[in-house]
Every structure is written in C-alpha cells, then in structure tokens.
PDB file of C-alpha atoms in Angstrom:
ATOM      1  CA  UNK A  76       3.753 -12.115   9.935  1.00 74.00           C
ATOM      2  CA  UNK A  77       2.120  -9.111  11.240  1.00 81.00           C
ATOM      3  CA  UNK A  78       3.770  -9.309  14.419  1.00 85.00           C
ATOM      4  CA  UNK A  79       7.432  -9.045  12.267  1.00 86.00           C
ATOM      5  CA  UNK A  80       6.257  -6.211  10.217  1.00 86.00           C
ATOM      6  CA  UNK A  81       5.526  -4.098  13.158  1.00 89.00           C
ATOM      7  CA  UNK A  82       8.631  -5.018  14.658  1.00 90.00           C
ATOM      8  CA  UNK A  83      10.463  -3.884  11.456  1.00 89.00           C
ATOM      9  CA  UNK A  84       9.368  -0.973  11.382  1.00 90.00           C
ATOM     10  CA  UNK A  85      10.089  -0.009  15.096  1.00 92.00           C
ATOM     11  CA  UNK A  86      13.536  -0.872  13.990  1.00 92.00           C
ATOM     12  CA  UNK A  87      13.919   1.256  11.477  1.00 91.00           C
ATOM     13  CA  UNK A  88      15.330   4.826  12.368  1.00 91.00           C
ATOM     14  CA  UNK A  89      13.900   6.652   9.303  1.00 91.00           C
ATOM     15  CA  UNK A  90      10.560   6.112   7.424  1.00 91.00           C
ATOM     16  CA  UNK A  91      11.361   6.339   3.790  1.00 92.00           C
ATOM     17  CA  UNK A  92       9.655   5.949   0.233  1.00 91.00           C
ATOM     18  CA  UNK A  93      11.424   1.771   0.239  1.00 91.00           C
ATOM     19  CA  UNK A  94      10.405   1.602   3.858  1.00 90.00           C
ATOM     20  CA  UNK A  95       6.838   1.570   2.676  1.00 89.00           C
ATOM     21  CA  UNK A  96       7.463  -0.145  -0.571  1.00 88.00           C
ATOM     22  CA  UNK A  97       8.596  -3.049   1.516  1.00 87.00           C
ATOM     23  CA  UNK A  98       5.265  -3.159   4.190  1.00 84.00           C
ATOM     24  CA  UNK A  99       3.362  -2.934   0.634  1.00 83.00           C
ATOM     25  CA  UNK A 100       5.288  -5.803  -0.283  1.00 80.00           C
ATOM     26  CA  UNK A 101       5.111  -8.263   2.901  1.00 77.00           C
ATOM     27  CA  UNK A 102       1.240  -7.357   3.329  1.00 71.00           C
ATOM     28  CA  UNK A 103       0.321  -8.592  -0.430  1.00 68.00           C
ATOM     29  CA  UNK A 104       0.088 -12.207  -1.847  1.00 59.00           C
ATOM     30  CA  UNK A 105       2.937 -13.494  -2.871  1.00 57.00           C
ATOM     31  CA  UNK A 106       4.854 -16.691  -4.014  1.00 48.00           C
ATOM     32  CA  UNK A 107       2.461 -19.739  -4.220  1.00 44.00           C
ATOM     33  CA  UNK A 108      -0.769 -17.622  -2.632  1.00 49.00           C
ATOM     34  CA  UNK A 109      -0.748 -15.333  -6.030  1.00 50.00           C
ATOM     35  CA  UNK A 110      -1.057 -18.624  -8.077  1.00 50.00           C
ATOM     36  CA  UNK A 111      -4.287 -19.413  -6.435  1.00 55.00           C
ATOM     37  CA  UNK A 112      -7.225 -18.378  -8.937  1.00 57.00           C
ATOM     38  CA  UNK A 113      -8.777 -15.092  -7.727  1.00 56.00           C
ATOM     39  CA  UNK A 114      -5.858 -14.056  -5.182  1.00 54.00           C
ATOM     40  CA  UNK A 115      -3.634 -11.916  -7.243  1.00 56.00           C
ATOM     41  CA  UNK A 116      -7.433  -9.889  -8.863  1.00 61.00           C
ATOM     42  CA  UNK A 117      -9.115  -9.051  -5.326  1.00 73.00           C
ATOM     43  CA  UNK A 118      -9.488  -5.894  -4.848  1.00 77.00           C
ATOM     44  CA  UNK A 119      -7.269  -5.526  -2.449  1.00 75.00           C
ATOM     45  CA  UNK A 120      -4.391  -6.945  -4.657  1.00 75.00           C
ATOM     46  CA  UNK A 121      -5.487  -4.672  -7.036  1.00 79.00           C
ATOM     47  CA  UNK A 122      -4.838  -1.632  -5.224  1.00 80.00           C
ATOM     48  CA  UNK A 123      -1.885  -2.642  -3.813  1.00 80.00           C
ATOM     49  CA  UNK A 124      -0.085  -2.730  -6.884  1.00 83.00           C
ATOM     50  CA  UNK A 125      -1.004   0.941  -7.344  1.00 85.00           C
ATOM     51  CA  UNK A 126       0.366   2.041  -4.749  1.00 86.00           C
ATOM     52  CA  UNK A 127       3.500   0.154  -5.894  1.00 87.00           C
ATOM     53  CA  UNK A 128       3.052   1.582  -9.155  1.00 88.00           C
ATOM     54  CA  UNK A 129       2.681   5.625  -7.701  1.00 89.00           C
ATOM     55  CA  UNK A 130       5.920   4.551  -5.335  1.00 90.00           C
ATOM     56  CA  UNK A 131       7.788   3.199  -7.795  1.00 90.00           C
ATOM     57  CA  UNK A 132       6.815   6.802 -10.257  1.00 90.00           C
ATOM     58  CA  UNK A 133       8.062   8.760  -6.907  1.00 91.00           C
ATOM     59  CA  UNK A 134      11.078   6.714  -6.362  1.00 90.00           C
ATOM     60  CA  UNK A 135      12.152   7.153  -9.837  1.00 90.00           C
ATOM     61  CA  UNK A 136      11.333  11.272  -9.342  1.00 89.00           C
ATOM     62  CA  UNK A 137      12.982  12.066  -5.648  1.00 90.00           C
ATOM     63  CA  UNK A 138      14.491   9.063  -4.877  1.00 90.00           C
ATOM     64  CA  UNK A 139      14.096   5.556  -2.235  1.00 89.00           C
ATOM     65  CA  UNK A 140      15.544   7.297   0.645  1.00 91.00           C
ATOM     66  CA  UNK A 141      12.769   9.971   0.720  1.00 90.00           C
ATOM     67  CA  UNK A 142      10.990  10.763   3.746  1.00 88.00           C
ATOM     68  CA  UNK A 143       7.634  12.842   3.788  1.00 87.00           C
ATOM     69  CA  UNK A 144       9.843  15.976   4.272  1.00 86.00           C
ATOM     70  CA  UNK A 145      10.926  14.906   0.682  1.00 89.00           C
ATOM     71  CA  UNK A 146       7.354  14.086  -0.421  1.00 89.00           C
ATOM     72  CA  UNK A 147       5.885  17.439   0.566  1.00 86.00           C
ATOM     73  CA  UNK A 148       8.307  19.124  -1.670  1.00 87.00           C
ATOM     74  CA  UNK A 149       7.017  16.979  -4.657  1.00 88.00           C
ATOM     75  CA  UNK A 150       4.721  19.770  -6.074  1.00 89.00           C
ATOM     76  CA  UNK A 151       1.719  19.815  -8.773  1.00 92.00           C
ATOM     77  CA  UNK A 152       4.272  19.108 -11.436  1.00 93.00           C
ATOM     78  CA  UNK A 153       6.174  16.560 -10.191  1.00 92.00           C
ATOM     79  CA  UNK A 154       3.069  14.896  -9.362  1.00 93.00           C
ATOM     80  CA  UNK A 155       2.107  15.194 -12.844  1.00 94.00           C
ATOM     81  CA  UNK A 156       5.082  13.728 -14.081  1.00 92.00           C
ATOM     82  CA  UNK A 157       4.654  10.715 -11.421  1.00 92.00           C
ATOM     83  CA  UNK A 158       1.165  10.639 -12.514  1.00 92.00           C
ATOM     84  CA  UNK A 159       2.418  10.162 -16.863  1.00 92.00           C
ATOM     85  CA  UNK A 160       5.048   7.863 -15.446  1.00 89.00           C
ATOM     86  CA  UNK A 161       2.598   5.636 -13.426  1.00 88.00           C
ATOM     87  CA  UNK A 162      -0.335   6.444 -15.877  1.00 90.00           C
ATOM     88  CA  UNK A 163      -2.575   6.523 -12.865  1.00 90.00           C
ATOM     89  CA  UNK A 164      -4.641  10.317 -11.810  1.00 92.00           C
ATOM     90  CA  UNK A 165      -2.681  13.015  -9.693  1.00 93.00           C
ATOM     91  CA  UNK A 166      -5.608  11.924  -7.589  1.00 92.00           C
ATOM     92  CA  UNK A 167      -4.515   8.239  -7.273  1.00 90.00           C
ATOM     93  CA  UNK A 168      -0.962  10.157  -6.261  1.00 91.00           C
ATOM     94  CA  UNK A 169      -2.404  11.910  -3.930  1.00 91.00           C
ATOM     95  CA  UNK A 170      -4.047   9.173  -1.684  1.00 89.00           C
ATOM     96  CA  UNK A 171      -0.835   7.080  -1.302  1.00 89.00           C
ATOM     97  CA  UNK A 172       0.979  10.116  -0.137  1.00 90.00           C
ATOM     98  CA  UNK A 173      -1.776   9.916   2.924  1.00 88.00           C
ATOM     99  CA  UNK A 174      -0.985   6.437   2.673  1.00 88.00           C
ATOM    100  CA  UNK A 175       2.491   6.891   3.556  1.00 90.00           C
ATOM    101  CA  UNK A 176       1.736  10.083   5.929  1.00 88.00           C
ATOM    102  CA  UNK A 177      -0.296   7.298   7.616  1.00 87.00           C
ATOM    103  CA  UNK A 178       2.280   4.992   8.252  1.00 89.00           C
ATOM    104  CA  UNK A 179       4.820   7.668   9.243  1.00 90.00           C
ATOM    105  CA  UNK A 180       3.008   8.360  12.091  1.00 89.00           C
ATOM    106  CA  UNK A 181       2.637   4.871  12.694  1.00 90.00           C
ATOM    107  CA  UNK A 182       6.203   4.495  12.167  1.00 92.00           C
ATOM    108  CA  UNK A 183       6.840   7.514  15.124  1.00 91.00           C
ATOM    109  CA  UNK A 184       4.259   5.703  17.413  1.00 91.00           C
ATOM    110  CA  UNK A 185       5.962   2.128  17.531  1.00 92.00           C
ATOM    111  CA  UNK A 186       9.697   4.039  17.259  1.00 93.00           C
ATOM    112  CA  UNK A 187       8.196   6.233  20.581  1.00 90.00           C
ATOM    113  CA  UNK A 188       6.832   2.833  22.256  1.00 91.00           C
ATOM    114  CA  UNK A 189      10.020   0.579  21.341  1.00 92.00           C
ATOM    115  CA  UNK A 190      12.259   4.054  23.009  1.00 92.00           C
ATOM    116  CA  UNK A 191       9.863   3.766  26.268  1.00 92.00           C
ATOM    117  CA  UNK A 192      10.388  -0.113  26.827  1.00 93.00           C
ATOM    118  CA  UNK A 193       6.539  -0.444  26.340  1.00 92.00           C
ATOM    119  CA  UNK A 194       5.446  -3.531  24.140  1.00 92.00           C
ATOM    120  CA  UNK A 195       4.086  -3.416  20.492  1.00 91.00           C
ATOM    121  CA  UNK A 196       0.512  -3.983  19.140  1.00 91.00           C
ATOM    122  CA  UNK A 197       0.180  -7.741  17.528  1.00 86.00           C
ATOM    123  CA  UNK A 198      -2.770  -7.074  16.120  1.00 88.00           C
ATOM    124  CA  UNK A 199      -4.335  -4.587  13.752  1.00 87.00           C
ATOM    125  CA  UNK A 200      -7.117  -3.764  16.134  1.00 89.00           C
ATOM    126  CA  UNK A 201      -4.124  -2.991  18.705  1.00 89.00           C
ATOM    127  CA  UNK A 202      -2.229  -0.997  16.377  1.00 88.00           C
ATOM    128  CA  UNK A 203      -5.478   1.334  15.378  1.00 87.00           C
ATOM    129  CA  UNK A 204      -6.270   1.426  19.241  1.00 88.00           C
ATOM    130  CA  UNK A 205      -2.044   2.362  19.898  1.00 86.00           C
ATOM    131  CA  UNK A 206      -2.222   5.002  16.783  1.00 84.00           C
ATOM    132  CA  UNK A 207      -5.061   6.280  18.539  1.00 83.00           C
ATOM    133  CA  UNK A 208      -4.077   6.894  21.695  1.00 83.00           C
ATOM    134  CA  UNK A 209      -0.281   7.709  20.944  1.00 80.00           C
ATOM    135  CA  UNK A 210      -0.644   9.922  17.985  1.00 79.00           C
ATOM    136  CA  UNK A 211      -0.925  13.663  18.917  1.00 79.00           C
ATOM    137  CA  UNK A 212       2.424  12.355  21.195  1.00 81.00           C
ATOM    138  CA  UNK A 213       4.112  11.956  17.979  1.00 83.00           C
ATOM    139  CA  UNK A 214       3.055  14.303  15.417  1.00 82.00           C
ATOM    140  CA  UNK A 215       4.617  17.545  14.713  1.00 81.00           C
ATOM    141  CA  UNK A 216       2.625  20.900  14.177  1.00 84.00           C
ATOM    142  CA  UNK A 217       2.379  20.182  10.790  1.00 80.00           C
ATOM    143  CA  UNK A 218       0.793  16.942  10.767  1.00 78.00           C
ATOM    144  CA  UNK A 219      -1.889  18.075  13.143  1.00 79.00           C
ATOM    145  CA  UNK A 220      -2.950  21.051  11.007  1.00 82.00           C
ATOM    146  CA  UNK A 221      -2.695  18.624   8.142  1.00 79.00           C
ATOM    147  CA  UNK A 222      -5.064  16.098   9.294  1.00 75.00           C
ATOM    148  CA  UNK A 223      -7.226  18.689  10.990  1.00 79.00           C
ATOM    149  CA  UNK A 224      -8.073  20.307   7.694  1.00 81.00           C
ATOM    150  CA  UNK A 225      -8.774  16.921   5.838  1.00 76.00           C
ATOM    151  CA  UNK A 226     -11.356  15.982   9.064  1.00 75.00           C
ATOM    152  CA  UNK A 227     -12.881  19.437   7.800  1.00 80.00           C
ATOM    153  CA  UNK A 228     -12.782  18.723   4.059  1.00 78.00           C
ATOM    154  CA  UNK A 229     -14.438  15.289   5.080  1.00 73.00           C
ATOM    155  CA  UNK A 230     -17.167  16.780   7.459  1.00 77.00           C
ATOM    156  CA  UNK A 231     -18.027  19.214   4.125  1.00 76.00           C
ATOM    157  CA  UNK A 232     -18.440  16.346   1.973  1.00 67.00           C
ATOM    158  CA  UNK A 233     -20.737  14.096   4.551  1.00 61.00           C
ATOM    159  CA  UNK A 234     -23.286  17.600   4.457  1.00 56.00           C
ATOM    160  CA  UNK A 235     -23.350  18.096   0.603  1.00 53.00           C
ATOM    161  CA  UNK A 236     -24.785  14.739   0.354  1.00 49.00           C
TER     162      UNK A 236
END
C-alpha cells in the first residue's frame, strides 16, 4: 500500500490541495479496519480527520486544484475564515499547511527520482533517508529560507525551556 502511494504521487505532475486529500485518505483506516473498536479514536485517526477537516475549509476557500503557490496567498483572513469554517484554531491551519509544504517537497523528490530513472523508496525509513538527501536538489529559494527560519524558531523554543 505504501509502495502504490509513493508511486502515485511520482505520477502526478502537480501537487495540489486533492492530491493531499487523497494520501490523507489511503494512509487512514478505512472500510472494515474503522469498524474495529478503538481504530477509528487513535490518535492518529484523530488527527487525520483534521487535517481533512482544515483541507476540506481550504478547498471550499481557493479551490482542489491549489498548489502551495495558491496556499501562500491564503492570508490571515482567509485563514480565519477556514479556521470558522473548520471550527478548528488558525493554529491547527497553520500546521497542515507545513503538512502539505512537506509533502510537496516530497512530491518534487520522487517526481526528480522517477525523471532520473532512479528507483523509489518502499519504505518510510527510505523515503525520510531519500527526502533527506534529495531535498535542497528540489527546493526553490523560497522553501529553503522558509524552513531555515522555522529550524531557528525551533532552536529558540528548545533554549526558553
């Protein structure tokens, strides 16, 4: 199952807001594995369906075919409005658009690996390693100052504590 989610989304030419909805989708109990007591309350399942929730809130605001370039123009009051749509925090909001920056670059890693002839990961250990490795290939400008000022905003937080 893994194995034919990674391929899917080497396939796909464009990452996009259903894109993600559908990984969300394929990675969370379903069918007869939600009917078994306890599956459909982990935590995991929990959080999962708020991140469906937030997508579904920016979906309805900018639309399934968004890409992040879409996303980043989603300001403090469309967030807002997500956030009274979804009734979840502009926080909540917030982490699944790292979510889906995440798997964007994810998506640009296996795209770059599928164009190169090189095989894909078939394991989540050999994804993280591939992401890794691959990722300052793949990400613009952008996305480098972007995740270079949340490693600072993180190493801030681990001395105030």
């Amino acid at each position: 199952k893994y194995r034919e989610q990674i391929q899917s989304m080497a396939n796909s030419e464009k990452w996009t807001l259903k894109n993600f909805s559908d990984q969300l989708d394929a990675a969370t109990p379903s069918g007869w594995r939600s009917k078994i007591p306890g599956m459909s309350n982990t935590q995991e399942a929990q959080a999962a369906k708020q991140t469906q929730t937030v997508i579904s809130g920016i979906i309805d605001e900018i639309g399934e075919d968004a890409s992040m370039q879409e996303i980043d123009t989603l300001g403090r009051k469309g967030k807002l409005r997500v956030s009274l749509k979804s009734g979840l925090e502009v926080q909540d909001i917030n982490i699944m658009i790292q979510q889906f920056k995440s798997m964007e670059i994810m998506h640009k890693v296996l795209r770059q690996r599928k164009s190169e002839g090189k095989p894909l990961p078939d394991t989540e250990d050999g994804m993280m390693a591939l992401v890794q490795g691959y990722s300052a290939k793949v990400m613009t400008k952008a996305q480098r100052k972007d995740l270079q000022e949340r490693r600072m905003k993180k190493m801030k937080g681990v001395g105030r504590r």
